Backbone as numpy.savetxt, mean C-alpha at the origin, in Angstrom:
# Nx Ny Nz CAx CAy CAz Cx Cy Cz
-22.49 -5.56 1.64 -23.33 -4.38 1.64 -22.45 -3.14 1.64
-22.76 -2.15 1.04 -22.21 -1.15 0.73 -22.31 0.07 1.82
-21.32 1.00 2.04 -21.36 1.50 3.18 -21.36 3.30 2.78
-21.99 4.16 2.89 -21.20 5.69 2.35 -20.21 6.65 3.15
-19.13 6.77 2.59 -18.17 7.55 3.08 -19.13 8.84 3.25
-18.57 9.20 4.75 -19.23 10.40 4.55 -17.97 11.87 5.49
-18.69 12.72 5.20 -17.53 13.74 5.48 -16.77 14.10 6.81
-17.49 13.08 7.69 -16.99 12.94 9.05 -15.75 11.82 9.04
-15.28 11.24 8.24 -14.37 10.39 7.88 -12.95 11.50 8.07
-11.93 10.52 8.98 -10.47 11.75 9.16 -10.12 10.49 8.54
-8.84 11.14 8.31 -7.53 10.44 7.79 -6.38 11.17 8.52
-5.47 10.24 9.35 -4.68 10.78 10.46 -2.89 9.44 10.23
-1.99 10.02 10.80 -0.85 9.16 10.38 -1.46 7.52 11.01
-0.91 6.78 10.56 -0.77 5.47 11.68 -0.12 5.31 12.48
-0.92 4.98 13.21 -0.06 4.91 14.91 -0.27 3.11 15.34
0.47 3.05 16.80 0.25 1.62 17.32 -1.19 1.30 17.73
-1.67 2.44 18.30 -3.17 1.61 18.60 -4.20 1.29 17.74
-3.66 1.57 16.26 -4.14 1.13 15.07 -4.07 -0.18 14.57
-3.33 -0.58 14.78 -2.63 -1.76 14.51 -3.95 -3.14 14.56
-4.49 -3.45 15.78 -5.46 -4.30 15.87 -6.13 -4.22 14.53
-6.64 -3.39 13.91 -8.03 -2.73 13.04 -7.07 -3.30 11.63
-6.31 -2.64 11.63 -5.52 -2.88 10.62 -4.70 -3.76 10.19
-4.25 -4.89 10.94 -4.16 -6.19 11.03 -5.21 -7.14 10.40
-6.25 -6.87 10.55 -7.58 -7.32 10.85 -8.15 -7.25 9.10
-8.19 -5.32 9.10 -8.69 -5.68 7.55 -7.69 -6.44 6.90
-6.13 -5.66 6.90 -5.60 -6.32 5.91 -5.38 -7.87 5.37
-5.80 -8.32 6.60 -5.71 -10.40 6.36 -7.10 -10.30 5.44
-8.00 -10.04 6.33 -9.41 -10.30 5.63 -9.59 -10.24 4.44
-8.74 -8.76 3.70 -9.03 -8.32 2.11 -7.78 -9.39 1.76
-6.45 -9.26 1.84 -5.55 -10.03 1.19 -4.79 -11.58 1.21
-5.62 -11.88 2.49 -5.53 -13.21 3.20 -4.39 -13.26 4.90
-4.74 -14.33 5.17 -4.29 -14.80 6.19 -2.94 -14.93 6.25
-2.08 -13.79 7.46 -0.69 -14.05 7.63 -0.40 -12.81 6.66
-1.28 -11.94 5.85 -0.57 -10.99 5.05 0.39 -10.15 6.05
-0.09 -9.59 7.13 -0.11 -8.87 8.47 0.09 -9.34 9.80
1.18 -9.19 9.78 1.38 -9.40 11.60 1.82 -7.83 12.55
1.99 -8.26 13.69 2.43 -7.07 14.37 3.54 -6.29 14.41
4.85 -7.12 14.02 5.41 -7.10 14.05 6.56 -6.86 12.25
5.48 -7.34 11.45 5.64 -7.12 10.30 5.16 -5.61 9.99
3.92 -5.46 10.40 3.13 -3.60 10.62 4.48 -2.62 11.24
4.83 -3.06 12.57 5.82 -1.91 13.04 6.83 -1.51 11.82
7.24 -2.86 11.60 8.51 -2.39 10.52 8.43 -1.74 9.39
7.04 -1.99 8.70 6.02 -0.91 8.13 6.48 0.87 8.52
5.53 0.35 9.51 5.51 1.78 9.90 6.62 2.84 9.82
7.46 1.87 10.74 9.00 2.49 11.21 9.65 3.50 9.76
9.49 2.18 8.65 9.77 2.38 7.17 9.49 3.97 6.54
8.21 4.62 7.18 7.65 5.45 6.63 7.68 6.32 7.15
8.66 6.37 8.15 9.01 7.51 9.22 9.94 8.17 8.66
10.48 9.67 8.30 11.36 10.34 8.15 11.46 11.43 8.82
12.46 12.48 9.14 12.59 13.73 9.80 11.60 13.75 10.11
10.54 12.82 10.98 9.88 13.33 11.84 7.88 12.98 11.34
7.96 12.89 9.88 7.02 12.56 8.96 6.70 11.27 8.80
5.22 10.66 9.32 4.85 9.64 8.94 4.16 9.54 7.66
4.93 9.05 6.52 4.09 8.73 5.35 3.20 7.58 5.64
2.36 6.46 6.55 1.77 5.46 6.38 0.38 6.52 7.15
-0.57 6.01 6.56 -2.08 6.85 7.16 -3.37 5.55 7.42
-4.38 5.85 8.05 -5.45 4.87 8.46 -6.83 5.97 8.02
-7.92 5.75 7.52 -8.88 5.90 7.54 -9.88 5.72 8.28
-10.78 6.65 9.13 -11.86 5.88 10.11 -13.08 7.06 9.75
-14.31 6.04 9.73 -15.27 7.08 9.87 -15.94 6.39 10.88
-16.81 7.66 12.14 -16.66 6.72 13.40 -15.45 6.17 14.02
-15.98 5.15 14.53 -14.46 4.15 15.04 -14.19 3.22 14.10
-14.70 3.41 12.97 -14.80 2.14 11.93 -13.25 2.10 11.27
-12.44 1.39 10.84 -11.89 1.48 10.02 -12.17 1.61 8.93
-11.82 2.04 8.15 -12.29 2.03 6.47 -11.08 1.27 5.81
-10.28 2.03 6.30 -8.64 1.65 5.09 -7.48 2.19 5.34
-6.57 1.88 5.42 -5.11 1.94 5.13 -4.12 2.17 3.87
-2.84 3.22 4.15 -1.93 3.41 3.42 -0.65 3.31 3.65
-0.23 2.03 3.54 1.33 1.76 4.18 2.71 2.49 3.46
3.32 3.04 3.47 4.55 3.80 2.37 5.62 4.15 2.99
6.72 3.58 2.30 8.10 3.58 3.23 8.53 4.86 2.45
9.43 5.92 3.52 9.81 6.85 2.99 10.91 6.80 2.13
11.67 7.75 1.23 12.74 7.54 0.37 13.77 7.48 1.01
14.56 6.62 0.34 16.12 6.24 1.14 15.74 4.86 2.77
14.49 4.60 2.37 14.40 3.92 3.82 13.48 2.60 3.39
14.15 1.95 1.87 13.55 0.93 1.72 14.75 0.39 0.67
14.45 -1.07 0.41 15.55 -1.95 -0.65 14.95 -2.29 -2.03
15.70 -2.20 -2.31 14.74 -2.50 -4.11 15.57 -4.36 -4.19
14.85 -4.70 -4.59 14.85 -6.19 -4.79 14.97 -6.51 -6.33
14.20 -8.08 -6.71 14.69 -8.62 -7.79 13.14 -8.12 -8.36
12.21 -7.56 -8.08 11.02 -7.36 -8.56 10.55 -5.92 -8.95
12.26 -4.90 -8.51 11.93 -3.57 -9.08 12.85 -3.39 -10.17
12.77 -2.49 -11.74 13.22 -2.20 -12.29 13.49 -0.73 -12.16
14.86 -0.24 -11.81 15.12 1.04 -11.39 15.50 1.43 -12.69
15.57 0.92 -13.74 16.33 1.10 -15.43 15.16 2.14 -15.68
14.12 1.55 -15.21 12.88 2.00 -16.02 11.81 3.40 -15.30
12.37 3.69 -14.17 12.15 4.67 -13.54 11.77 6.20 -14.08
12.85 6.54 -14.04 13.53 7.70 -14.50 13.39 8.64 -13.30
13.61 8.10 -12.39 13.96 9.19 -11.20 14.98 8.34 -10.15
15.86 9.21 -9.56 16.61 8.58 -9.02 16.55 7.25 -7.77
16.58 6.65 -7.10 15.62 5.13 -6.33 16.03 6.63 -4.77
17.02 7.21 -4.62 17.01 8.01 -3.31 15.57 8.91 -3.38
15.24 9.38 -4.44 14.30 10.60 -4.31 12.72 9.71 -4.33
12.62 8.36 -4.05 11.74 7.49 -4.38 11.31 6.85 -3.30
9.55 7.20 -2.98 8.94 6.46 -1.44 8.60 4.87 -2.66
8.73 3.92 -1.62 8.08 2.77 -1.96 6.01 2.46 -1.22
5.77 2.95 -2.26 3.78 2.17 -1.70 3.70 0.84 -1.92
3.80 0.54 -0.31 3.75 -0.77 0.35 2.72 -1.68 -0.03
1.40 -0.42 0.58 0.17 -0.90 0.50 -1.32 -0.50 0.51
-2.18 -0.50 -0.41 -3.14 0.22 0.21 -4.48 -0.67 0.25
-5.12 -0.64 1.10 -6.23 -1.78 1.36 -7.57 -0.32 1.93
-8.78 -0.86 1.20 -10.00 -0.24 1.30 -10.67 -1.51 1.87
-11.52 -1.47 3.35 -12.72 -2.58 3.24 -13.84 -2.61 2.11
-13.80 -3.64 1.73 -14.93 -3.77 0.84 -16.17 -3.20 0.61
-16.74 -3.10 2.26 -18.16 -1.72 1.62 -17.66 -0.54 1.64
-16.76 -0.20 1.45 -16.31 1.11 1.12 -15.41 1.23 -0.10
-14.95 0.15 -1.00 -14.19 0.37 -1.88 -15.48 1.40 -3.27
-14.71 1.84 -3.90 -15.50 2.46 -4.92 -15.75 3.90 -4.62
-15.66 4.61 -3.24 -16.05 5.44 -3.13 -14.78 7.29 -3.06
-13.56 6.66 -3.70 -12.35 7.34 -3.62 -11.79 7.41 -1.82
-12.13 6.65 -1.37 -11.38 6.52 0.15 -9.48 6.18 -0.47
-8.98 5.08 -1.35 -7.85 4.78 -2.07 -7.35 5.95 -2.54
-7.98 6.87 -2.65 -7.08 8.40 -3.37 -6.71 8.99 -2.18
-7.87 9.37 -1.62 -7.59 10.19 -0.31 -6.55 9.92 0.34
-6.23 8.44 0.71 -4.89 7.66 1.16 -3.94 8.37 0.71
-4.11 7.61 -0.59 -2.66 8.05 -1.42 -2.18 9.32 -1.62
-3.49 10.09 -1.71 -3.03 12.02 -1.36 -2.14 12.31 -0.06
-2.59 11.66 0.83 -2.10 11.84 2.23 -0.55 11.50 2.34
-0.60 10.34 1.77 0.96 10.05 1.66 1.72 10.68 0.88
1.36 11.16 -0.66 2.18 11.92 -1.53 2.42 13.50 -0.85
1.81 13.98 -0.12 1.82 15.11 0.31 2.73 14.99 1.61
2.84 13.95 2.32 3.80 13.48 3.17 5.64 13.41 3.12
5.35 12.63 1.84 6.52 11.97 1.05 6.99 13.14 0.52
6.25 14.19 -0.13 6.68 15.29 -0.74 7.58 16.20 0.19
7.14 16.20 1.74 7.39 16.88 2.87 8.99 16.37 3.42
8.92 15.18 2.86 10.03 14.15 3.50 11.30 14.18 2.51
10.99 14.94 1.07 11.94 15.33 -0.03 11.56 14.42 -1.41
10.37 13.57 -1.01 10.52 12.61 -2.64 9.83 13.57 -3.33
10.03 12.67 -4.83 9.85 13.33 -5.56 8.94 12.37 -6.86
8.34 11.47 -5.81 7.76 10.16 -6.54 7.82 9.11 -5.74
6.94 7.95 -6.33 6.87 6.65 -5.68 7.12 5.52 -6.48
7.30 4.44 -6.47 7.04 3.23 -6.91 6.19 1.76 -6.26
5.88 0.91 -6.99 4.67 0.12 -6.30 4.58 -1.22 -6.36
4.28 -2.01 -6.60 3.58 -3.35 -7.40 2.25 -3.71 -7.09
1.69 -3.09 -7.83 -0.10 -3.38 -7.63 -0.83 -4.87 -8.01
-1.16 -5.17 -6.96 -1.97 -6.58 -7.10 -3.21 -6.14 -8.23
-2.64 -7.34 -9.24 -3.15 -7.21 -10.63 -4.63 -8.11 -10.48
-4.83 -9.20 -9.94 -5.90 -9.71 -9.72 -6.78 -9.33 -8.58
-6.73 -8.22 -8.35 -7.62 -7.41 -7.30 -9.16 -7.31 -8.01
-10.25 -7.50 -7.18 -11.41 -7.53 -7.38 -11.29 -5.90 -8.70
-11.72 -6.73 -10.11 -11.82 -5.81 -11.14 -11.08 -4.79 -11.51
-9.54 -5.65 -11.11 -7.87 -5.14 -11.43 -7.94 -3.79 -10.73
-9.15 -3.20 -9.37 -9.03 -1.89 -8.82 -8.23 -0.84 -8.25
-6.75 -1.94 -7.72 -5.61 -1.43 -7.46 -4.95 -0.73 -8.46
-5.05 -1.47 -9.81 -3.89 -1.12 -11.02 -4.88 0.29 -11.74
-6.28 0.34 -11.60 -6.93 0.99 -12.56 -6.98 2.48 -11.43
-6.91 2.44 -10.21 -7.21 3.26 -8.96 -5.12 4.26 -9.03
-4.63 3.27 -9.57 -3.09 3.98 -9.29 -3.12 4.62 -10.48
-3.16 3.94 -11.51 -3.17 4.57 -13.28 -4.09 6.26 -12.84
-5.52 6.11 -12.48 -6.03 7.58 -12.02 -5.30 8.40 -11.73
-4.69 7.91 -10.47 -3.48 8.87 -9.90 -2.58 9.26 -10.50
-2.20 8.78 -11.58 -1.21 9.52 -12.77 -0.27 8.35 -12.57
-0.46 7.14 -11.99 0.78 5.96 -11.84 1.00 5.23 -13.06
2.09 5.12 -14.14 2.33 3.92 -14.70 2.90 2.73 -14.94
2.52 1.63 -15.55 3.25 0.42 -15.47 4.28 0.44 -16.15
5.28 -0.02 -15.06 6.92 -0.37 -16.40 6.85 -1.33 -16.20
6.26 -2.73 -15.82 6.76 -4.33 -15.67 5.59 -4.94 -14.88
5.68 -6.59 -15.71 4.46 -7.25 -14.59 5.33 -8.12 -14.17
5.17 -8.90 -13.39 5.84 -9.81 -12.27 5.00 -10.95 -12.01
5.03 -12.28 -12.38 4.32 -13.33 -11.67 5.14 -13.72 -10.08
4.44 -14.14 -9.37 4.61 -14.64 -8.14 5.40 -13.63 -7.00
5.32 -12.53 -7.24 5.51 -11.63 -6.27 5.60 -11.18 -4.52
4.25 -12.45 -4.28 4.48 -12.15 -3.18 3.92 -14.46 -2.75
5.09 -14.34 -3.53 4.81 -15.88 -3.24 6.51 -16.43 -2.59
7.05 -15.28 -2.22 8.72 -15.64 -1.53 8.44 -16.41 -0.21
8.90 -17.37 -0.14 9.01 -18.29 1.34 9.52 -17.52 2.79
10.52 -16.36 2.69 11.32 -15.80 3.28 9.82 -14.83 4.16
9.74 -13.64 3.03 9.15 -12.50 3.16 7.88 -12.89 3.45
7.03 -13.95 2.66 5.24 -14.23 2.49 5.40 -15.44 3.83
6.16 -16.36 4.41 6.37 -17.26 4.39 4.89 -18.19 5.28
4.09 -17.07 6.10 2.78 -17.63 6.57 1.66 -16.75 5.51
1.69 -16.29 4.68 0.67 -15.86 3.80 0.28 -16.76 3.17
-1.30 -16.51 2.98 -2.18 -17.48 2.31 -3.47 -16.72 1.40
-2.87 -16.37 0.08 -3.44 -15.43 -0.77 -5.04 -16.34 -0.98
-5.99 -15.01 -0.90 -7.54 -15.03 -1.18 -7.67 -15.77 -2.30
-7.59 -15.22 -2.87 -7.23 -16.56 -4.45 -6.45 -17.38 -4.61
-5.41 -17.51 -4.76 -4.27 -18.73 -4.75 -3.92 -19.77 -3.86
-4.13 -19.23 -2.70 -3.64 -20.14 -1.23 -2.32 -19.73 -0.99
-1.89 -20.74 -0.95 -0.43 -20.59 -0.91 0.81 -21.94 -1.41
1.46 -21.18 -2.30 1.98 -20.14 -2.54 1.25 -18.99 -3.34
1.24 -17.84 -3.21 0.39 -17.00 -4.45 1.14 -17.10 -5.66
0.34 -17.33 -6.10 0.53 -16.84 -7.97 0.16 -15.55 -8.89
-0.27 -14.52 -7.76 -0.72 -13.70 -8.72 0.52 -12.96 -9.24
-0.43 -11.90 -10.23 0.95 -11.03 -10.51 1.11 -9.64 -10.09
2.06 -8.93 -10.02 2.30 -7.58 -9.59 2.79 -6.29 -10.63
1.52 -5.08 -11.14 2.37 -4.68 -11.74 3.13 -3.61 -11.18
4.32 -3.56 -11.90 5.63 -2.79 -11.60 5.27 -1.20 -12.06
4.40 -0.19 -10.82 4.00 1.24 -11.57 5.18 2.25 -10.70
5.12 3.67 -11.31 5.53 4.51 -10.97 4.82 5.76 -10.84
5.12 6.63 -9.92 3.86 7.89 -9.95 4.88 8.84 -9.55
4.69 9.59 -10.42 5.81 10.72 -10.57 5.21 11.83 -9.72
5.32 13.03 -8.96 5.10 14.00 -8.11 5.23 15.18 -8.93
């Protein structure tokens, strides 16, 4: 059932006593084990700079709505699943978007922008000058990839099995796939 955002809805940094709520959606929308507590802090920590939290939570009421996880620039690793060739901005001047999760009766209603405003305006504060991503491509009606493209994000690369690493996923159990996941990730960029 569908829920309406309405204008009493804040959007405020993430903090620890968030964590429960947000634990919570994020297994529910992306499966079991996506989120732990301890996986969230390091999150968080990630998105901390001079003082600036780029990661934000959504609530209208006490409700959660949604989350925006984003490690600040210079305070994340690029792996075998980013192409920095294809960038064109330097990987220092570059936040990584971790994550963004809408509950389901609220997806559709631009709560996912608002996020992502919050953080680019953050990140901007913190010196980037852009982000990079991997958007879950099999998201209910590809909404991640079509919701970032809005935002001015584009794809340089798709990726099968992304978040199917034993190391990093190693108790995740994707909504669709199980586990290991198979979906794919595309490789976007959103320039500032």
């Amino acid at each position: 059932m569908s829920q309406s955002l309405d204008i009493h809805s804040v959007i405020k940094p993430l903090e620890r006593e968030d964590f429960p709520a947000v634990i919570s959606l994020g297994n529910a929308v992306h499966g079991e084990g996506y989120l732990t507590t301890s996986s969230l802090m390091s999150m968080r920590n990630k998105g901390i700079k001079t003082g600036i939290n780029a990661s934000f939570v959504l609530y209208q009421a006490r409700t959660l709505v949604g989350f925006r996880l984003t490690y600040a620039p210079e305070q994340w690793q690029i792996d075998q699943w980013c192409s920095p060739e294809l960038w064109g901005i330097r990987v220092q001047d570059l936040c990584y978007f971790k994550c963004n999760t809408i509950a389901p009766s609220f997806q559709g209603q631009g709560a996912g922008g608002r996020l992502l405003a919050a953080a680019i305006n953050a990140v901007k504060k913190q010196g980037g000058l852009g982000g990079v991503s991997h958007l879950w491509q099999q998201s209910p009606n590809n909404a991640a990839v079509k919701y970032f493209t809005k935002a001015g994000g584009e794809i340089v690369a798709r990726h099968s099995g992304r978040w199917s690493d034993p190391v990093e996923y190693a108790d995740y159990e994707c909504v669709l796939c199980g586990s290991p996941c198979e979906c794919s990730a595309c490789e976007m960029i959103l320039r500032f």
